[in-house]
PDB file of C-alpha atoms in Angstrom:
ATOM      1  CA  MET A   1     120.187  59.203 122.610  1.00 53.00           C
ATOM      2  CA  ASN A   2     120.972  56.214 124.855  1.00 61.00           C
ATOM      3  CA  ASN A   3     119.118  53.757 127.071  1.00 70.00           C
ATOM      4  CA  TRP A   4     118.530  56.258 129.879  1.00 74.00           C
ATOM      5  CA  LEU A   5     118.378  59.672 128.196  1.00 75.00           C
ATOM      6  CA  THR A   6     115.639  60.802 125.788  1.00 80.00           C
ATOM      7  CA  ILE A   7     115.605  64.228 124.133  1.00 80.00           C
ATOM      8  CA  TYR A   8     112.591  65.857 122.494  1.00 83.00           C
ATOM      9  CA  TYR A   9     113.139  69.111 120.623  1.00 79.00           C
ATOM     10  CA  GLU A  10     111.522  71.522 118.237  1.00 79.00           C
ATOM     11  CA  LYS A  11     112.763  71.557 114.658  1.00 76.00           C
ATOM     12  CA  SER A  12     113.649  75.210 115.034  1.00 73.00           C
ATOM     13  CA  MET A  13     116.262  74.326 117.660  1.00 70.00           C
ATOM     14  CA  ASN A  14     119.725  73.184 116.630  1.00 66.00           C
ATOM     15  CA  LEU A  15     120.542  70.069 118.623  1.00 63.00           C
ATOM     16  CA  ALA A  16     124.149  70.325 117.440  1.00 59.00           C
ATOM     17  CA  ASP A  17     124.559  73.206 119.893  1.00 59.00           C
ATOM     18  CA  LEU A  18     124.085  70.730 122.714  1.00 60.00           C
ATOM     19  CA  LYS A  19     127.277  68.710 123.279  1.00 58.00           C
ATOM     20  CA  LEU A  20     126.147  65.714 125.295  1.00 62.00           C
ATOM     21  CA  ASN A  21     128.596  63.056 124.135  1.00 64.00           C
ATOM     22  CA  THR A  22     130.173  63.104 127.599  1.00 63.00           C
ATOM     23  CA  LEU A  23     126.961  61.663 129.034  1.00 64.00           C
ATOM     24  CA  GLU A  24     127.580  58.453 127.131  1.00 65.00           C
ATOM     25  CA  LYS A  25     130.368  57.699 129.611  1.00 64.00           C
ATOM     26  CA  ILE A  26     127.938  57.240 132.502  1.00 65.00           C
ATOM     27  CA  LYS A  27     125.876  54.155 133.233  1.00 63.00           C
ATOM     28  CA  VAL A  28     122.711  55.622 134.721  1.00 64.00           C
ATOM     29  CA  ASN A  29     119.865  53.481 136.037  1.00 66.00           C
ATOM     30  CA  ASN A  30     117.180  56.165 136.297  1.00 70.00           C
ATOM     31  CA  LYS A  31     115.778  57.504 133.049  1.00 77.00           C
ATOM     32  CA  MET A  32     115.882  61.224 132.209  1.00 77.00           C
ATOM     33  CA  VAL A  33     113.854  63.217 129.707  1.00 83.00           C
ATOM     34  CA  ILE A  34     114.963  66.541 128.209  1.00 80.00           C
ATOM     35  CA  ILE A  35     112.447  68.693 126.327  1.00 84.00           C
ATOM     36  CA  LEU A  36     113.766  71.607 124.277  1.00 82.00           C
ATOM     37  CA  THR A  37     110.846  73.883 123.526  1.00 84.00           C
ATOM     38  CA  HIS A  38     109.631  77.476 123.574  1.00 81.00           C
ATOM     39  CA  ASP A  39     106.103  76.433 124.587  1.00 83.00           C
ATOM     40  CA  TYR A  40     106.709  75.629 128.259  1.00 83.00           C
ATOM     41  CA  PRO A  41     108.561  77.375 131.106  1.00 84.00           C
ATOM     42  CA  GLN A  42     111.993  76.203 132.183  1.00 80.00           C
ATOM     43  CA  THR A  43     111.796  73.224 134.542  1.00 80.00           C
ATOM     44  CA  PHE A  44     114.499  71.323 136.404  1.00 74.00           C
ATOM     45  CA  SER A  45     113.628  68.149 138.268  1.00 75.00           C
ATOM     46  CA  PRO A  46     115.548  64.902 138.852  1.00 71.00           C
ATOM     47  CA  SER A  47     114.054  63.158 135.815  1.00 77.00           C
ATOM     48  CA  LEU A  48     112.707  66.010 133.658  1.00 80.00           C
ATOM     49  CA  LEU A  49     114.441  69.075 132.220  1.00 78.00           C
ATOM     50  CA  ILE A  50     112.630  71.623 130.073  1.00 82.00           C
ATOM     51  CA  GLU A  51     114.742  74.331 128.447  1.00 78.00           C
ATOM     52  CA  ASN A  52     114.124  76.911 125.713  1.00 77.00           C
ATOM     53  CA  ASN A  53     117.735  77.925 125.086  1.00 71.00           C
ATOM     54  CA  VAL A  54     120.232  75.157 124.355  1.00 62.00           C
ATOM     55  CA  LYS A  55     123.058  77.721 124.248  1.00 64.00           C
ATOM     56  CA  LYS A  56     122.337  78.902 127.789  1.00 63.00           C
ATOM     57  CA  LYS A  57     125.473  78.940 129.928  1.00 65.00           C
ATOM     58  CA  GLY A  58     125.573  76.048 132.384  1.00 68.00           C
ATOM     59  CA  PHE A  59     122.756  74.044 130.774  1.00 71.00           C
ATOM     60  CA  GLU A  60     124.948  71.069 129.887  1.00 73.00           C
ATOM     61  CA  GLU A  61     126.485  71.159 133.363  1.00 78.00           C
ATOM     62  CA  GLN A  62     122.981  71.070 134.853  1.00 77.00           C
ATOM     63  CA  ILE A  63     122.114  67.992 132.786  1.00 78.00           C
ATOM     64  CA  ILE A  64     125.264  66.208 133.895  1.00 81.00           C
ATOM     65  CA  LYS A  65     124.693  67.141 137.540  1.00 82.00           C
ATOM     66  CA  ASN A  66     121.134  65.816 137.365  1.00 79.00           C
ATOM     67  CA  ALA A  67     122.327  62.554 135.860  1.00 80.00           C
ATOM     68  CA  ILE A  68     124.954  62.088 138.566  1.00 84.00           C
ATOM     69  CA  ASN A  69     122.531  63.043 141.346  1.00 82.00           C
ATOM     70  CA  ASN A  70     120.105  60.432 140.048  1.00 78.00           C
ATOM     71  CA  HIS A  71     122.705  57.707 139.770  1.00 81.00           C
ATOM     72  CA  PHE A  72     125.310  57.899 142.524  1.00 88.00           C
ATOM     73  CA  ILE A  73     124.492  57.604 146.219  1.00 89.00           C
ATOM     74  CA  PHE A  74     126.987  59.143 148.648  1.00 93.00           C
ATOM     75  CA  PRO A  75     126.868  59.208 152.459  1.00 94.00           C
ATOM     76  CA  LYS A  76     125.066  62.373 153.532  1.00 93.00           C
ATOM     77  CA  GLU A  77     128.219  64.199 154.674  1.00 95.00           C
ATOM     78  CA  GLU A  78     129.912  63.380 151.346  1.00 96.00           C
ATOM     79  CA  GLU A  79     127.110  64.282 148.921  1.00 93.00           C
ATOM     80  CA  TRP A  80     128.970  67.442 147.887  1.00 95.00           C
ATOM     81  CA  MET A  81     131.526  65.161 146.176  1.00 95.00           C
ATOM     82  CA  LYS A  82     129.057  64.664 143.332  1.00 93.00           C
ATOM     83  CA  ASP A  83     130.420  67.954 141.985  1.00 94.00           C
ATOM     84  CA  ILE A  84     133.831  66.295 141.645  1.00 96.00           C
ATOM     85  CA  ILE A  85     132.310  63.466 139.599  1.00 93.00           C
ATOM     86  CA  ALA A  86     130.501  66.045 137.442  1.00 90.00           C
ATOM     87  CA  SER A  87     133.806  67.869 136.900  1.00 93.00           C
ATOM     88  CA  ILE A  88     135.447  64.617 135.805  1.00 91.00           C
ATOM     89  CA  VAL A  89     132.603  63.865 133.361  1.00 85.00           C
ATOM     90  CA  ILE A  90     132.683  67.283 131.726  1.00 85.00           C
ATOM     91  CA  ASP A  91     136.495  67.550 132.156  1.00 87.00           C
ATOM     92  CA  LYS A  92     136.214  71.018 133.658  1.00 89.00           C
ATOM     93  CA  ALA A  93     136.204  72.284 137.236  1.00 93.00           C
ATOM     94  CA  ILE A  94     132.592  73.036 138.182  1.00 91.00           C
ATOM     95  CA  GLY A  95     130.498  73.184 141.333  1.00 90.00           C
ATOM     96  CA  THR A  96     131.710  74.134 144.789  1.00 94.00           C
ATOM     97  CA  LYS A  97     135.067  75.748 145.506  1.00 95.00           C
ATOM     98  CA  LYS A  98     136.358  72.598 147.208  1.00 97.00           C
ATOM     99  CA  ALA A  99     135.214  70.369 144.347  1.00 96.00           C
ATOM    100  CA  LYS A 100     137.054  72.628 141.881  1.00 96.00           C
ATOM    101  CA  PHE A 101     140.201  72.440 144.033  1.00 97.00           C
ATOM    102  CA  MET A 102     140.090  68.643 144.184  1.00 97.00           C
ATOM    103  CA  TYR A 103     139.434  68.257 140.461  1.00 97.00           C
ATOM    104  CA  SER A 104     142.357  70.580 139.683  1.00 97.00           C
ATOM    105  CA  GLU A 105     144.627  68.571 141.994  1.00 96.00           C
ATOM    106  CA  LEU A 106     143.703  65.324 140.246  1.00 96.00           C
ATOM    107  CA  ARG A 107     144.038  66.799 136.764  1.00 96.00           C
ATOM    108  CA  SER A 108     147.464  68.332 137.434  1.00 94.00           C
ATOM    109  CA  LYS A 109     149.050  65.478 139.389  1.00 93.00           C
ATOM    110  CA  LEU A 110     147.758  62.364 137.640  1.00 94.00           C
ATOM    111  CA  SER A 111     149.188  61.476 134.257  1.00 92.00           C
ATOM    112  CA  LYS A 112     146.787  61.516 131.311  1.00 93.00           C
ATOM    113  CA  GLU A 113     146.645  57.718 131.315  1.00 95.00           C
ATOM    114  CA  GLN A 114     146.063  57.538 135.084  1.00 95.00           C
ATOM    115  CA  PHE A 115     143.283  60.143 134.934  1.00 95.00           C
ATOM    116  CA  ILE A 116     141.501  58.303 132.110  1.00 93.00           C
ATOM    117  CA  SER A 117     141.829  54.980 133.938  1.00 95.00           C
ATOM    118  CA  PHE A 118     140.442  56.515 137.151  1.00 95.00           C
ATOM    119  CA  SER A 119     137.529  58.248 135.410  1.00 91.00           C
ATOM    120  CA  ASN A 120     136.631  55.136 133.397  1.00 90.00           C
ATOM    121  CA  SER A 121     136.567  53.036 136.555  1.00 91.00           C
ATOM    122  CA  ILE A 122     133.961  55.423 138.015  1.00 89.00           C
ATOM    123  CA  PHE A 123     131.789  55.408 134.908  1.00 82.00           C
ATOM    124  CA  ASN A 124     131.943  51.615 134.533  1.00 83.00           C
ATOM    125  CA  MET A 125     130.902  50.875 138.103  1.00 81.00           C
ATOM    126  CA  ASP A 126     127.821  48.670 138.404  1.00 77.00           C
ATOM    127  CA  GLN A 127     127.103  49.722 141.972  1.00 79.00           C
ATOM    128  CA  ARG A 128     125.530  53.093 142.718  1.00 82.00           C
ATOM    129  CA  LYS A 129     126.913  53.584 146.223  1.00 90.00           C
ATOM    130  CA  LEU A 130     130.080  55.660 146.222  1.00 92.00           C
ATOM    131  CA  THR A 131     132.189  56.857 149.155  1.00 96.00           C
ATOM    132  CA  SER A 132     135.391  58.800 149.660  1.00 97.00           C
ATOM    133  CA  ASN A 133     137.160  55.559 150.580  1.00 96.00           C
ATOM    134  CA  LYS A 134     135.933  53.879 147.393  1.00 96.00           C
ATOM    135  CA  LEU A 135     137.235  56.780 145.296  1.00 97.00           C
ATOM    136  CA  ASP A 136     140.633  56.410 146.996  1.00 97.00           C
ATOM    137  CA  GLN A 137     140.601  52.704 146.133  1.00 96.00           C
ATOM    138  CA  LEU A 138     139.851  53.491 142.474  1.00 96.00           C
ATOM    139  CA  ILE A 139     142.846  55.851 142.345  1.00 96.00           C
ATOM    140  CA  ILE A 140     145.032  53.178 143.966  1.00 96.00           C
ATOM    141  CA  LYS A 141     143.893  50.736 141.271  1.00 95.00           C
ATOM    142  CA  ALA A 142     144.592  53.268 138.503  1.00 96.00           C
ATOM    143  CA  THR A 143     148.059  54.270 139.752  1.00 95.00           C
ATOM    144  CA  GLY A 144     149.372  51.321 141.758  1.00 93.00           C
ATOM    145  CA  LEU A 145     150.149  53.789 144.553  1.00 93.00           C
ATOM    146  CA  GLY A 146     148.426  54.652 147.808  1.00 93.00           C
ATOM    147  CA  THR A 147     146.422  57.785 148.601  1.00 95.00           C
ATOM    148  CA  ARG A 148     143.977  59.147 151.181  1.00 94.00           C
ATOM    149  CA  PHE A 149     143.039  62.189 149.110  1.00 97.00           C
ATOM    150  CA  PHE A 150     139.267  61.742 149.178  1.00 97.00           C
ATOM    151  CA  SER A 151     139.137  60.368 152.719  1.00 96.00           C
ATOM    152  CA  GLU A 152     141.132  63.323 154.056  1.00 95.00           C
ATOM    153  CA  ASN A 153     138.922  65.820 152.204  1.00 97.00           C
ATOM    154  CA  LYS A 154     135.514  64.214 152.733  1.00 96.00           C
ATOM    155  CA  HIS A 155     134.308  66.862 155.188  1.00 96.00           C
ATOM    156  CA  TYR A 156     133.440  69.950 153.180  1.00 96.00           C
ATOM    157  CA  SER A 157     134.240  72.400 155.985  1.00 95.00           C
ATOM    158  CA  ALA A 158     137.674  70.898 156.729  1.00 94.00           C
ATOM    159  CA  PRO A 159     140.832  72.533 155.283  1.00 96.00           C
ATOM    160  CA  ASN A 160     141.793  71.334 151.809  1.00 97.00           C
ATOM    161  CA  LYS A 161     144.454  68.620 151.688  1.00 95.00           C
ATOM    162  CA  SER A 162     146.682  68.348 148.629  1.00 94.00           C
ATOM    163  CA  PHE A 163     146.679  65.234 146.469  1.00 95.00           C
ATOM    164  CA  VAL A 164     149.556  62.941 147.418  1.00 91.00           C
ATOM    165  CA  LEU A 165     150.463  59.492 146.085  1.00 93.00           C
ATOM    166  CA  PHE A 166     152.667  57.221 148.162  1.00 91.00           C
ATOM    167  CA  ASP A 167     154.339  53.832 148.021  1.00 88.00           C
ATOM    168  CA  GLN A 168     152.287  51.499 150.201  1.00 84.00           C
ATOM    169  CA  ARG A 169     155.224  49.319 151.229  1.00 85.00           C
ATOM    170  CA  ARG A 170     156.253  49.432 154.886  1.00 84.00           C
ATOM    171  CA  ILE A 171     159.308  51.402 156.012  1.00 84.00           C
ATOM    172  CA  PHE A 172     161.716  50.089 158.665  1.00 85.00           C
ATOM    173  CA  VAL A 173     164.356  52.118 160.485  1.00 82.00           C
ATOM    174  CA  ARG A 174     166.911  50.127 162.463  1.00 82.00           C
ATOM    175  CA  GLY A 175     164.680  47.090 162.225  1.00 84.00           C
ATOM    176  CA  LYS A 176     161.584  48.869 163.568  1.00 84.00           C
ATOM    177  CA  GLU A 177     158.563  49.583 161.378  1.00 83.00           C
ATOM    178  CA  ILE A 178     157.564  53.254 161.334  1.00 82.00           C
ATOM    179  CA  LYS A 179     153.780  53.373 161.215  1.00 80.00           C
ATOM    180  CA  LYS A 180     152.042  55.765 158.797  1.00 77.00           C
ATOM    181  CA  LEU A 181     155.346  56.706 157.155  1.00 80.00           C
ATOM    182  CA  HIS A 182     155.475  56.367 153.375  1.00 83.00           C
ATOM    183  CA  VAL A 183     157.630  57.290 150.415  1.00 84.00           C
ATOM    184  CA  HIS A 184     155.755  60.024 148.536  1.00 83.00           C
ATOM    185  CA  ARG A 185     155.764  60.087 144.741  1.00 80.00           C
ATOM    186  CA  SER A 186     155.683  63.298 142.725  1.00 76.00           C
ATOM    187  CA  ASN A 187     156.654  63.857 139.073  1.00 73.00           C
ATOM    188  CA  GLY A 188     158.363  60.481 138.971  1.00 76.00           C
ATOM    189  CA  LYS A 189     160.540  61.222 142.027  1.00 80.00           C
ATOM    190  CA  ASN A 190     160.499  59.697 145.511  1.00 83.00           C
ATOM    191  CA  PHE A 191     160.396  61.819 148.672  1.00 83.00           C
ATOM    192  CA  LEU A 192     160.594  60.932 152.367  1.00 80.00           C
ATOM    193  CA  PRO A 193     159.185  63.179 155.110  1.00 81.00           C
ATOM    194  CA  PHE A 194     162.365  64.632 156.631  1.00 83.00           C
ATOM    195  CA  ASN A 195     160.986  65.293 160.133  1.00 84.00           C
ATOM    196  CA  ASP A 196     159.584  61.790 160.548  1.00 81.00           C
ATOM    197  CA  ILE A 197     162.784  60.096 159.406  1.00 82.00           C
ATOM    198  CA  ALA A 198     164.967  62.301 161.617  1.00 84.00           C
ATOM    199  CA  LYS A 199     162.801  61.658 164.680  1.00 83.00           C
ATOM    200  CA  SER A 200     162.830  57.911 164.043  1.00 82.00           C
ATOM    201  CA  LEU A 201     166.655  58.076 164.101  1.00 82.00           C
ATOM    202  CA  GLY A 202     166.608  59.805 167.482  1.00 83.00           C
ATOM    203  CA  TYR A 203     167.081  63.416 166.384  1.00 85.00           C
ATOM    204  CA  LYS A 204     165.139  66.491 167.393  1.00 86.00           C
ATOM    205  CA  VAL A 205     164.390  68.811 164.477  1.00 84.00           C
ATOM    206  CA  GLU A 206     164.593  72.566 164.926  1.00 85.00           C
ATOM    207  CA  LEU A 207     163.826  75.091 162.210  1.00 81.00           C
ATOM    208  CA  GLU A 208     165.827  78.321 162.203  1.00 80.00           C
ATOM    209  CA  ASN A 209     163.847  80.856 160.220  1.00 79.00           C
ATOM    210  CA  ARG A 210     166.469  83.555 160.592  1.00 77.00           C
ATOM    211  CA  ASN A 211     168.985  81.853 158.339  1.00 78.00           C
ATOM    212  CA  GLN A 212     166.604  79.400 156.671  1.00 78.00           C
ATOM    213  CA  SER A 213     168.318  76.323 158.092  1.00 84.00           C
ATOM    214  CA  VAL A 214     167.445  73.086 159.877  1.00 82.00           C
ATOM    215  CA  ARG A 215     169.243  71.838 162.971  1.00 82.00           C
ATOM    216  CA  LEU A 216     169.360  68.208 164.015  1.00 83.00           C
ATOM    217  CA  ILE A 217     169.927  67.670 167.747  1.00 85.00           C
ATOM    218  CA  ASN A 218     170.921  64.216 168.914  1.00 81.00           C
ATOM    219  CA  GLU A 219     168.648  63.301 171.803  1.00 72.00           C
TER     220      GLU A 219
END
């Protein structure tokens, strides 16, 4: 099929039922063999998959996961992120609940062109080591905007953080740079964090839930 994947199958099996064109996106160093046969029991290992039902639900996902597990090396605490890469390859949310959330955030908030650029940059990487910070850098390259989406979500047990893109240029208020304050971008519009701006101008912010209003108190 390609230089890293070999498929053996019985004539009685219809290989057309197996849609593996997505695997051509990935540059994988370790070779994988798939055997489609009724003569041997089902087997899943890093380099060998034996299956007797090509229409079995989740079989293609298992192949893609194996390929990604063989190729990419994540820090131990970030290994679960391989499910995000698998979701990007198959273009469907699969794997853990957090991986599905992060894939859905990327798919809904990146433009089609940005998503393709980001995914292609992953698949065309020569190096096998991948980290949350590196994934953030690939999004920055694809969009021209900043993000900490993967870095802020790298711990699986931590609360999910939404995907946010921001302008990386520095912001000054009355001649003083406000650290870690950025203009957020969403649907082509720019947004500034109200609380941070108000505080930098010397105001205290109070929320009044009773009448759904915000009070600014000059300190």
